[in-house]
Coordinates of N, CA and C in Angstrom, one line a residue:
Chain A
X1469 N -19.3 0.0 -21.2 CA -17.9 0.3 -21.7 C -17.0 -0.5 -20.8
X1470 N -15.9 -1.2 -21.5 CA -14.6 -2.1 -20.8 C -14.5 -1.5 -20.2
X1471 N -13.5 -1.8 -18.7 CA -12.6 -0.8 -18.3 C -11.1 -1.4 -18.5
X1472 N -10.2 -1.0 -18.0 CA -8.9 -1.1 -18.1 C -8.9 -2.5 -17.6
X1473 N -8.1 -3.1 -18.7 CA -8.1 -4.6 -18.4 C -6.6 -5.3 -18.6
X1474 N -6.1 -5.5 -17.6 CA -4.8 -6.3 -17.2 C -4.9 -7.7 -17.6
X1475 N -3.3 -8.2 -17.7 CA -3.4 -9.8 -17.7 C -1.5 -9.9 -17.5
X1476 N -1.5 -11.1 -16.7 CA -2.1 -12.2 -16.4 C -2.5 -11.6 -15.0
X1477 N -3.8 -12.2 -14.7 CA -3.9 -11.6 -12.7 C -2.5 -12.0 -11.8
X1478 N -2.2 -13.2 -12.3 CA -1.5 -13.5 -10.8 C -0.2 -14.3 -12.2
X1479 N 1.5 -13.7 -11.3 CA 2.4 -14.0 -12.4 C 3.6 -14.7 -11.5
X1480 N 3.7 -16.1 -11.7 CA 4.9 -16.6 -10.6 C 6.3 -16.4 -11.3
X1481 N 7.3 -16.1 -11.2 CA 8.4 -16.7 -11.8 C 9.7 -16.3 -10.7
X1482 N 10.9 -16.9 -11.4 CA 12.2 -16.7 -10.3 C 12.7 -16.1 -10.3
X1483 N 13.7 -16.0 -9.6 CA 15.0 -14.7 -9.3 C 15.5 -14.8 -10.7
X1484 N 16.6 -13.6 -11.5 CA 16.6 -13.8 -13.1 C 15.7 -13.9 -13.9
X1485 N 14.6 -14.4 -13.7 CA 13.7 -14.4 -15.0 C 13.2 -13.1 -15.3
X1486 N 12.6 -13.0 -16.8 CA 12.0 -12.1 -17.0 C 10.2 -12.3 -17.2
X1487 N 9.7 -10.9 -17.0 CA 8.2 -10.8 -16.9 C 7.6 -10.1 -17.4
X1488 N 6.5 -10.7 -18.4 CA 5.7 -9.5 -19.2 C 4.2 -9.2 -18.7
X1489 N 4.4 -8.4 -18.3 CA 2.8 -7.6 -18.0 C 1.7 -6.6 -19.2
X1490 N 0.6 -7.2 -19.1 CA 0.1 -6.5 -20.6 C -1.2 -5.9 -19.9
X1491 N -1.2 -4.3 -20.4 CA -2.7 -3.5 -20.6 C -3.5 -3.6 -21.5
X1492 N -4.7 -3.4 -21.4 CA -5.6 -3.1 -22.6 C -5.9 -1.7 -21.8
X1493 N -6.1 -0.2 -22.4 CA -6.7 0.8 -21.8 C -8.5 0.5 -22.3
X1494 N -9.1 2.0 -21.7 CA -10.3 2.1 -21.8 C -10.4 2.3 -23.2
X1495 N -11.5 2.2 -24.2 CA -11.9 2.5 -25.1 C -11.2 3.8 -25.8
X1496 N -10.5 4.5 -26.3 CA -10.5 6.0 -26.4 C -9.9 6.4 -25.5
X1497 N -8.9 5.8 -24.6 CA -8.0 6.5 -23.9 C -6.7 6.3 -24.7
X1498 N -5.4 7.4 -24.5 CA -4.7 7.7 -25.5 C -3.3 7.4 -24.3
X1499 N -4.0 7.7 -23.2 CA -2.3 7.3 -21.8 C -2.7 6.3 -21.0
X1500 N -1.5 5.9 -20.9 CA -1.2 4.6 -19.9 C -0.3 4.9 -19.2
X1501 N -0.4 4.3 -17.9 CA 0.3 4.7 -16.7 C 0.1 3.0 -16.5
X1502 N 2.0 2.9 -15.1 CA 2.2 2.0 -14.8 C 2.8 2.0 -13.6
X1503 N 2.4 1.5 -12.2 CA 2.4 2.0 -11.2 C 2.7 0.7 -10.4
X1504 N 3.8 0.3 -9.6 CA 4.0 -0.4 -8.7 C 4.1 -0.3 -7.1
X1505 N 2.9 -1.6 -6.8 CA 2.4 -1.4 -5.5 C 3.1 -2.7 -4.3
X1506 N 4.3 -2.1 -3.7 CA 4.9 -3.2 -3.3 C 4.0 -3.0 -1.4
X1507 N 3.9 -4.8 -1.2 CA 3.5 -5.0 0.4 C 3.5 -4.2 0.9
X1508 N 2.6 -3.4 1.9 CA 2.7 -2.4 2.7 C 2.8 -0.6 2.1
X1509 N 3.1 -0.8 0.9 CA 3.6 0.5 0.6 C 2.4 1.0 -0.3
X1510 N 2.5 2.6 -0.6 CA 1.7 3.0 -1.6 C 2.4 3.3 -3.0
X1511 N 1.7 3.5 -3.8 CA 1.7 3.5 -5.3 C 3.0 4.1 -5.3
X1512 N 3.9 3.6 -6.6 CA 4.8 4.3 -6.9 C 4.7 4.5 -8.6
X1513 N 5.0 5.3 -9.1 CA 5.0 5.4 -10.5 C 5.9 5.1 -11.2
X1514 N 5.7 4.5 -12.6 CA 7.0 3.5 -12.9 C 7.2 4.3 -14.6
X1515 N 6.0 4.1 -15.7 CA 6.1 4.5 -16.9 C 5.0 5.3 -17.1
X1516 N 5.0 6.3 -18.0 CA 4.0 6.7 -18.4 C 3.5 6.8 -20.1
X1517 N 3.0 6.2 -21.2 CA 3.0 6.2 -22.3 C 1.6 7.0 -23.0
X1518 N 2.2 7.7 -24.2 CA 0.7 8.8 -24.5 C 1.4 8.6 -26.0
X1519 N 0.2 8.3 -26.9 CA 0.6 7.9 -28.3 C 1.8 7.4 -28.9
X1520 N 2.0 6.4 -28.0 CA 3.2 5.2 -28.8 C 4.0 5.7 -28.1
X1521 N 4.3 7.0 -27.0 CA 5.6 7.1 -26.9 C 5.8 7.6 -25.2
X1522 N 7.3 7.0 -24.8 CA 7.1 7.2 -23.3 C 7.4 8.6 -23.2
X1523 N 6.7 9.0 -22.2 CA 6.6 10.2 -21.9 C 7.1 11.0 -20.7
X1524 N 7.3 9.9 -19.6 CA 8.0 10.0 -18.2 C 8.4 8.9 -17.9
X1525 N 9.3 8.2 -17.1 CA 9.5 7.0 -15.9 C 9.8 7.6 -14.6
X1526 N 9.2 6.7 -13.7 CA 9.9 7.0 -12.7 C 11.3 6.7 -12.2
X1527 N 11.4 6.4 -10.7 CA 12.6 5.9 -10.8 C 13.1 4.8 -10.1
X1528 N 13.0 4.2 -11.0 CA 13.5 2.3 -11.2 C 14.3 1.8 -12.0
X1529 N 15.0 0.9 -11.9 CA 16.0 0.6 -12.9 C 15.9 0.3 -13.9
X1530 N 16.6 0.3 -15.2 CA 16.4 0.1 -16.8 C 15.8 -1.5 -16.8
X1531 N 16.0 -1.7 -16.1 CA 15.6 -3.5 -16.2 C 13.8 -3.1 -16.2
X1532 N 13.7 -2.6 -15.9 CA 12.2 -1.8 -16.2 C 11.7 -0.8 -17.4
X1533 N 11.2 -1.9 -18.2 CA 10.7 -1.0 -19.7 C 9.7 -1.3 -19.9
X1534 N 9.4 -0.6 -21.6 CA 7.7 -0.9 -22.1 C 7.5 -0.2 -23.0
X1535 N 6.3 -0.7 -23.8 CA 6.2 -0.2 -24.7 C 4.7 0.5 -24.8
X1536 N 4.0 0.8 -25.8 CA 2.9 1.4 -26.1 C 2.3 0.8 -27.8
X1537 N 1.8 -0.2 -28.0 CA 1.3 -0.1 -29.2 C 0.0 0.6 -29.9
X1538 N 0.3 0.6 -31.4 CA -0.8 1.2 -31.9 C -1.9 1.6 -31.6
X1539 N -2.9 0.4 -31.2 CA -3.7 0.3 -30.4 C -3.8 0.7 -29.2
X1540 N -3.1 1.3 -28.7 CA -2.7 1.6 -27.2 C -2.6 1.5 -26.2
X1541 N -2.3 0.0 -26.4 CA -2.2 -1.0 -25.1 C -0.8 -1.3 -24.9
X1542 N -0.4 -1.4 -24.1 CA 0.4 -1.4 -23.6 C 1.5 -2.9 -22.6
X1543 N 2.4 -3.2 -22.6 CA 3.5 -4.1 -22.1 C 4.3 -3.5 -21.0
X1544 N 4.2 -3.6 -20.5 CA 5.7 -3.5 -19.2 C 6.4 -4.7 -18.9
X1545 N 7.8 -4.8 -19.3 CA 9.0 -5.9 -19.0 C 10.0 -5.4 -18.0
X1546 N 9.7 -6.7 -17.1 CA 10.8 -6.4 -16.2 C 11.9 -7.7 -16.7
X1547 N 13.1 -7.5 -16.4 CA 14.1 -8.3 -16.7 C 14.9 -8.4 -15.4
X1548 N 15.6 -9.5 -15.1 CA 16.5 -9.9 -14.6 C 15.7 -10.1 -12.6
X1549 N 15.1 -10.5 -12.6 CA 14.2 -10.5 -11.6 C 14.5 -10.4 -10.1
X1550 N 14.4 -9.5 -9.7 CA 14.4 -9.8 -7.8 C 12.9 -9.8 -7.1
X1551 N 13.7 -10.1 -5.7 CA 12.9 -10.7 -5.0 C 12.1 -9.3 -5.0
X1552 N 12.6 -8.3 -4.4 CA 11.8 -7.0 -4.4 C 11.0 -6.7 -5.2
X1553 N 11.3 -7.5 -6.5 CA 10.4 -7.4 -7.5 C 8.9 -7.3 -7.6
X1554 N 8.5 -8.2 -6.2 CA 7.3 -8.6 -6.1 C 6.2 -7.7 -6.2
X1555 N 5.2 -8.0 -6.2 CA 4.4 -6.5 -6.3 C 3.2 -6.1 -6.9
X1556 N 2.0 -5.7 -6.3 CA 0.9 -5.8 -7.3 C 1.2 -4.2 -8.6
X1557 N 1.2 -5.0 -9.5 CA 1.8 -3.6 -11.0 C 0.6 -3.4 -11.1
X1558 N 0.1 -2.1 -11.3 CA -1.6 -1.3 -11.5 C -1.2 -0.8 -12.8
X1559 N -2.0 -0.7 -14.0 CA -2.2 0.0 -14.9 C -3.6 1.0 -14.4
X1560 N -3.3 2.3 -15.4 CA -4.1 2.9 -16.1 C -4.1 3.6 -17.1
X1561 N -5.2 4.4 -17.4 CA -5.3 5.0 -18.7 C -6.2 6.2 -18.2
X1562 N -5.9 6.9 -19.3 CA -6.7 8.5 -19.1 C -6.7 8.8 -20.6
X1563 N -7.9 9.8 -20.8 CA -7.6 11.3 -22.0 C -6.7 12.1 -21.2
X1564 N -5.2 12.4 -21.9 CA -5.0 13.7 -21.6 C -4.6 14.1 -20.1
X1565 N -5.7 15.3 -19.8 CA -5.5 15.6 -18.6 C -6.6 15.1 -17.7
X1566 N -7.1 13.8 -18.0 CA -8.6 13.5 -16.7 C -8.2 12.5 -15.8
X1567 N -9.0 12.3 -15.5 CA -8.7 11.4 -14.2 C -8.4 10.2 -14.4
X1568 N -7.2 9.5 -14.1 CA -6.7 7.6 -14.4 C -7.9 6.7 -13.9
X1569 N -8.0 6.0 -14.8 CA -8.8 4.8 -14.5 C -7.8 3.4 -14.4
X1570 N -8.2 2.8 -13.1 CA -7.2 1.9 -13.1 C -7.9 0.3 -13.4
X1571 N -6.9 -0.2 -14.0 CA -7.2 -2.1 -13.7 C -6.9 -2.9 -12.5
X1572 N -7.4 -4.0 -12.5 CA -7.4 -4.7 -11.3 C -5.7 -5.4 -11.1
X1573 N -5.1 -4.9 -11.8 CA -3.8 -5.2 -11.0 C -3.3 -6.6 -11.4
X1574 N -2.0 -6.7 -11.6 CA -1.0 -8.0 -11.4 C -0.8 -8.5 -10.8
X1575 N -0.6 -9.7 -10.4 CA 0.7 -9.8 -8.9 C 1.7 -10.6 -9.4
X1576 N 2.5 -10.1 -8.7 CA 3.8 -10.6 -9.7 C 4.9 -11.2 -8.3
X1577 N 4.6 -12.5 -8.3 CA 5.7 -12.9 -7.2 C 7.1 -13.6 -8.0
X1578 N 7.8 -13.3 -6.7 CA 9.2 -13.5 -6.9 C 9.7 -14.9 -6.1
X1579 N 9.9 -16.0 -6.5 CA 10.2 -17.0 -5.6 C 12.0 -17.1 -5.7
Chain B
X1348 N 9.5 19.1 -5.2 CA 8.9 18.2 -5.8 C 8.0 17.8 -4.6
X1349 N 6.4 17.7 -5.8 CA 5.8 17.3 -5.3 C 5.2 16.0 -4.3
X1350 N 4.5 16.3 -3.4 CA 4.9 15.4 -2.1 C 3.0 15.2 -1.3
X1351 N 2.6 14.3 -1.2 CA 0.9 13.7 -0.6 C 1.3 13.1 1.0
X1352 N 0.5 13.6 2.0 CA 0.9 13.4 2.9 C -0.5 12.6 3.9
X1353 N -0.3 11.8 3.9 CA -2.1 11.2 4.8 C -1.4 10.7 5.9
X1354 N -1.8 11.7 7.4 CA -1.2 11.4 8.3 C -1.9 10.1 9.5
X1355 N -2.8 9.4 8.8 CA -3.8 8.9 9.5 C -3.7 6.9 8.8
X1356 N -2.5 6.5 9.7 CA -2.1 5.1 8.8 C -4.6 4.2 8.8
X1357 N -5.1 4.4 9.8 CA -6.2 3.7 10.0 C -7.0 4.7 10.9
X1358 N -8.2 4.2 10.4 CA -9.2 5.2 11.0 C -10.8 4.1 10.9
X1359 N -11.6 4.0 12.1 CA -12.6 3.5 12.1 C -13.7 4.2 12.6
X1360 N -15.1 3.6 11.5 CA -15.8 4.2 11.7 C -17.3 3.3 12.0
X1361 N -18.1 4.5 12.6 CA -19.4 3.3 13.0 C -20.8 3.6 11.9
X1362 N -20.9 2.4 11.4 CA -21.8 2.2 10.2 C -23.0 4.0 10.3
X1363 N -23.5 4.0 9.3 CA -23.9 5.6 9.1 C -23.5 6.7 9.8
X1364 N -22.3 6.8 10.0 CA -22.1 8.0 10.5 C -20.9 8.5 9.6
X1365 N -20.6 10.1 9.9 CA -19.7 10.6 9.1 C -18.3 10.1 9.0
X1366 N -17.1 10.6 8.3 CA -16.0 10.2 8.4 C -15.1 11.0 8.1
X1367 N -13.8 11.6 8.2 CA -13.0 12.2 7.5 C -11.7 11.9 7.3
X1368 N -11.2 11.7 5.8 CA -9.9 11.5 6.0 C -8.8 12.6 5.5
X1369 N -7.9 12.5 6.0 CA -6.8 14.0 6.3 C -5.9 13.7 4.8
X1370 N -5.8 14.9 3.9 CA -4.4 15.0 3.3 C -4.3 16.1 2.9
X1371 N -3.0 16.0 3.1 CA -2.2 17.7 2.9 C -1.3 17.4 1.9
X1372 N -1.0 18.1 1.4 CA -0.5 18.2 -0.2 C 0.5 19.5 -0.5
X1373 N 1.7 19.4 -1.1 CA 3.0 20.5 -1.3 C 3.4 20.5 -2.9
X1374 N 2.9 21.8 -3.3 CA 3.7 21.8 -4.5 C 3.9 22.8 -4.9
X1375 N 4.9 23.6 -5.8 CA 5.1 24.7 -6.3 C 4.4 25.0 -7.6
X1376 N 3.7 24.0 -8.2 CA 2.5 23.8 -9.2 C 1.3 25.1 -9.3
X1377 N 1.1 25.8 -10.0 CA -0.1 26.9 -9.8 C -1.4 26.1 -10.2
X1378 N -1.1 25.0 -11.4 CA -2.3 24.3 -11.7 C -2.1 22.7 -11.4
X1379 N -2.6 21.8 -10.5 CA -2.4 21.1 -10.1 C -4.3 19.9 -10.1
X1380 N -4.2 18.9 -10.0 CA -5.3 18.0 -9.5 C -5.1 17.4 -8.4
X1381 N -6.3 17.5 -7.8 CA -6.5 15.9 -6.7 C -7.2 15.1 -6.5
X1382 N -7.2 14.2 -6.4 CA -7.6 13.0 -6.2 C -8.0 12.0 -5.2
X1383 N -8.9 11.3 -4.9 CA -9.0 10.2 -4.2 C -9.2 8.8 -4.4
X1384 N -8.9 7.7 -4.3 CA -9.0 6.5 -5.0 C -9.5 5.7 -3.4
X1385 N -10.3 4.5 -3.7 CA -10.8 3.5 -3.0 C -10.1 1.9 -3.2
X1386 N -9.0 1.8 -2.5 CA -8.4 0.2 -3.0 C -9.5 -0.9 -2.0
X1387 N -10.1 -1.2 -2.2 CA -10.7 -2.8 -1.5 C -9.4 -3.7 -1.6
X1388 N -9.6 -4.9 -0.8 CA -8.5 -5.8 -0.1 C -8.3 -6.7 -1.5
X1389 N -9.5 -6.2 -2.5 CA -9.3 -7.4 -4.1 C -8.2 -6.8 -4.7
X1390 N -7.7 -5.6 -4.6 CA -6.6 -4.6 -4.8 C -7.1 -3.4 -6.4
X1391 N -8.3 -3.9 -6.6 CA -8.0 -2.5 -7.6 C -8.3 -1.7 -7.4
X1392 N -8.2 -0.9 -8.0 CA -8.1 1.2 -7.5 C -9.9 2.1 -7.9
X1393 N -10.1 2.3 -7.4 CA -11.7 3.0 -7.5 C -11.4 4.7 -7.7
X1394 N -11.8 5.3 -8.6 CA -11.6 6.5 -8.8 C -12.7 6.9 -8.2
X1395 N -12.7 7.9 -7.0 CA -14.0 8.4 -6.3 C -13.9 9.6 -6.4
X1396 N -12.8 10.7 -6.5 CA -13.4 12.3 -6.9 C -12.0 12.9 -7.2
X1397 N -12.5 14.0 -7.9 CA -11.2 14.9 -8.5 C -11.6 16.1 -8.3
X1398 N -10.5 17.1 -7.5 CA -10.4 18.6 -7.6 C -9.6 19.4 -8.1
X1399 N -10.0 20.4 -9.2 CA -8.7 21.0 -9.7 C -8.4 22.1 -8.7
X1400 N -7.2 22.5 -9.1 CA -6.8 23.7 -7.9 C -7.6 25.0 -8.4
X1401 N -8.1 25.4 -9.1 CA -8.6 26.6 -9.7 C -9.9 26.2 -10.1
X1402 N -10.5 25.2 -9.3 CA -12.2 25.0 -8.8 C -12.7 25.9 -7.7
X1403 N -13.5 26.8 -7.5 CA -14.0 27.4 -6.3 C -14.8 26.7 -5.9
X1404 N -15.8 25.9 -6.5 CA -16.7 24.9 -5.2 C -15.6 23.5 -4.7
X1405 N -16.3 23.2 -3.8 CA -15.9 21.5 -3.5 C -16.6 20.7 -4.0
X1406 N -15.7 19.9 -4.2 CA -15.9 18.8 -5.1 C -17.1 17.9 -4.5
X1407 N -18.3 17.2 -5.1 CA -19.2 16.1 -4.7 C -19.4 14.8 -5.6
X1408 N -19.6 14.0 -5.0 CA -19.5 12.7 -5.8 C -20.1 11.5 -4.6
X1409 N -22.0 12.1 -4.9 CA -22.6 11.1 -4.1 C -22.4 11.1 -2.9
X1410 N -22.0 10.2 -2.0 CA -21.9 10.3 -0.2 C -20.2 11.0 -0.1
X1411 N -19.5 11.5 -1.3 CA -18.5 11.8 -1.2 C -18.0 13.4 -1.2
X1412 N -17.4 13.8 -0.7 CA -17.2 15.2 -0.6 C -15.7 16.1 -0.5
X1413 N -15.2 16.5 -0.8 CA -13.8 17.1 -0.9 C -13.9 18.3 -0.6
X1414 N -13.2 18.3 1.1 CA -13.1 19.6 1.5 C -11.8 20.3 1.0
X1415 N -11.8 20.6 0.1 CA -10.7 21.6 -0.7 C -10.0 22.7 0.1
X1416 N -9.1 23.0 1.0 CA -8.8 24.3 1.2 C -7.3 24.4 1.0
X1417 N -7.4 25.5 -0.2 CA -6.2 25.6 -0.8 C -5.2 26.6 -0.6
X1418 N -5.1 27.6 0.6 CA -4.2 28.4 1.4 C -3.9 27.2 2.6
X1419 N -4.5 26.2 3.2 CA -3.6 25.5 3.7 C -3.2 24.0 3.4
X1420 N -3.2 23.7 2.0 CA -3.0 22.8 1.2 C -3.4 21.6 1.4
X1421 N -4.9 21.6 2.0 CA -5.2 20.5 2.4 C -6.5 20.2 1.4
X1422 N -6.7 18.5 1.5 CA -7.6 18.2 0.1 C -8.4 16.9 1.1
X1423 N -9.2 17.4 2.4 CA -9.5 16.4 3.0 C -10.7 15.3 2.4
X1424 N -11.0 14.6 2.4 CA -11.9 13.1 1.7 C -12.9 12.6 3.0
X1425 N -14.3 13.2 2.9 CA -15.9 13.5 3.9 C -16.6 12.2 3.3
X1426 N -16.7 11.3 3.5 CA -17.4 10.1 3.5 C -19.0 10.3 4.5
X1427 N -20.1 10.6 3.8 CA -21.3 10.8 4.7 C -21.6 9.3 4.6
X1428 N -22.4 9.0 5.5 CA -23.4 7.9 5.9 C -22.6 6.6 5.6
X1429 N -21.5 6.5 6.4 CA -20.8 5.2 5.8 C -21.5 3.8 6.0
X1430 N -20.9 3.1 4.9 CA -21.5 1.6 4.8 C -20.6 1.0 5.0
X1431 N -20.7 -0.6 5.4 CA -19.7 -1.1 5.4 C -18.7 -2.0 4.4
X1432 N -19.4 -1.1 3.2 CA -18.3 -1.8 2.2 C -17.7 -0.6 1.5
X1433 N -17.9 0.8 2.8 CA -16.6 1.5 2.7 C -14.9 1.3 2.9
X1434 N -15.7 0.0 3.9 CA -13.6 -0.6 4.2 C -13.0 -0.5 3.1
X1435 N -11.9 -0.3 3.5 CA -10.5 0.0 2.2 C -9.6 0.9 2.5
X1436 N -8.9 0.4 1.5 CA -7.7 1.5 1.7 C -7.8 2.8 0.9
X1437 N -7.9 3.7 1.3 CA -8.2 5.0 0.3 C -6.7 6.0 0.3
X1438 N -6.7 6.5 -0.7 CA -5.5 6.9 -1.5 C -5.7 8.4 -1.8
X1439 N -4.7 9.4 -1.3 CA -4.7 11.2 -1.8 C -4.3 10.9 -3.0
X1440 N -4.5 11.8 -3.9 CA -3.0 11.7 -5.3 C -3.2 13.4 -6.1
X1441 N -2.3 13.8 -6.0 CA -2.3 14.7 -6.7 C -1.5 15.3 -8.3
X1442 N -2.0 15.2 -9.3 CA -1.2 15.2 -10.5 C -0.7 16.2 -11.0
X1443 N 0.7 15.8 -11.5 CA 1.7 16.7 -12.0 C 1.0 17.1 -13.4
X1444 N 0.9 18.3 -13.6 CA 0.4 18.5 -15.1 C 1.9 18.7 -15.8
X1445 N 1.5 17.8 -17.0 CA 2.6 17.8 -18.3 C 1.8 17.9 -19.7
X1446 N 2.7 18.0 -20.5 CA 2.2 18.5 -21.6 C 1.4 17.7 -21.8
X1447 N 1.3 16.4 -22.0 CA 0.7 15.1 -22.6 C -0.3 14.7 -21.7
X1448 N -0.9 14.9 -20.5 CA -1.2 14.3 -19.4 C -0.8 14.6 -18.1
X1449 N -1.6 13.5 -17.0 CA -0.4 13.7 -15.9 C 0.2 12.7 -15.3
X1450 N 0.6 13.0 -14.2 CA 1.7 11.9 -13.2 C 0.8 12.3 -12.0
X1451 N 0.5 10.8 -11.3 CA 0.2 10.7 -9.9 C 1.4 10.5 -9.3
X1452 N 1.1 11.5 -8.0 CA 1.9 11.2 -6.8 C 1.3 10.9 -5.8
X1453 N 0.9 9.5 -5.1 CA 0.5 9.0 -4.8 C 0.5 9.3 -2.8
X1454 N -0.5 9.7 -1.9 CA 0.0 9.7 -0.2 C 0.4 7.8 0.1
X1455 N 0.6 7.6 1.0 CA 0.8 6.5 1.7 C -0.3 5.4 1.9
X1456 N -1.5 6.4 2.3 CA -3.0 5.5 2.6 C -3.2 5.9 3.4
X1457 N -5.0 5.7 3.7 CA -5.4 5.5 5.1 C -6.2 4.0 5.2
X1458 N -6.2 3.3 5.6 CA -7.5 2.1 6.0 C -8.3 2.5 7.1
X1459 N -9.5 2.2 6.0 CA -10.9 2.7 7.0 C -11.8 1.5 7.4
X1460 N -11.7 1.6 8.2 CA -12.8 0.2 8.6 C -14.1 0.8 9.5
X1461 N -15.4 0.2 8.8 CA -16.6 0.7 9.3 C -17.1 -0.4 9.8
X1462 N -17.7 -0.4 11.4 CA -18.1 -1.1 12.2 C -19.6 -1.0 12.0
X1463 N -20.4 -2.3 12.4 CA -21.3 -2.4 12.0 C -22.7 -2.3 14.0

């Protein structure tokens, strides 16, 4: 069985730009979660999407969105870019109420 | 609101011997999960065990063990016979239950490094 599969691994772009980060969940998982992991710090929670629709964010600015398609894979856009931006972005996916399975992560630098 | 607390930034240990790592956990939640996760230095997240709060045994998962004690809100993480590609960063999390799922709230970390 896949497991949760991110792309692109590694994401350069500048101050201002925008950036798309894409999930694929596990087989038959119905939530995605999106979790940014900045230098030194631990996980912070960003979106949470369960059949097409968001269902929680954390708290980060609107410049921080996403979607959930059909299939259930999922986009997170960030717009307008800072440096703080930087950051390994973690997806995962679950049924429901079980345990997140995560992907190997983005890195998303900010020059 | 709920809050993961791992007061132990690094902790080392010597190849097969035991290990423990600390976290204490706050919520007004009656049904609640926990969690532990394994980050290696490649950065992705390893799902190693899960306790609901209204489990009476502790949790096991191979050389893994969760000392559950839930009058003093602690969800400590028993690593038997370590190896040394236990190094990593290991992660508390305990999830908010919502209708649809949950939300991790993630501790800080510990890094464990097992000497050989």
């Amino acid at each position: 069985e896949a497991g949760v599969t991110q792309s692109p691994t590694h994401l350069i772009k500048t101050r201002g730009q925008q950036a798309t980060l894409r999930c694929s969940p596990i087989s038959g998982h119905t939530s995605v979660y999106w979790y940014q992991q900045a230098l030194g710090l631990g996980l912070q929670f960003l979106l949470w999407y369960d059949e097409g629709e968001e269902r929680n964010r954390g708290n980060f600015p609107p410049r921080f969105s996403g979607r959930q398609f059909p299939n259930y894979s999922s986009e997170l856009n960030v717009n307008a870019l800072e440096l703080e931006d930087s950051a390994l972005y973690l997806c995962a996916s679950s049924l429901r109420d079980r345990a997140q399975h995560f992907g190997d992560g983005t890195r998303l630098s900010i020059l | 609101a709920q809050k993961i607390t791992q007061t132990q930034p690094g902790m080392f240990v010597q190849e097969k011997e035991a290990v423990t790592l600390d976290c204490t956990y706050d919520t007004s939640d009656p049904s609640y999960g926990l969690f532990w996760y394994k980050q290696p230095s490649s950065g992705e997240m390893i799902f190693l065990i899960y306790q609901g709060s209204y489990d009476q045994q502790n949790a096991t998962e191979g050389r893994y063990s969760l000392n559950f004690q839930k009058a003093r809100k602690s969800a400590n993480l028993v690593i038997s016979a370590s190896q040394l590609g236990d190094s990593a960063m290991y992660f508390c999390a305990m999830s908010q239950v919502m209708e649809y799922g949950n939300k991790l709230v993630f501790g800080a970390g510990t890094i464990l490094r097992v000497k050989s």
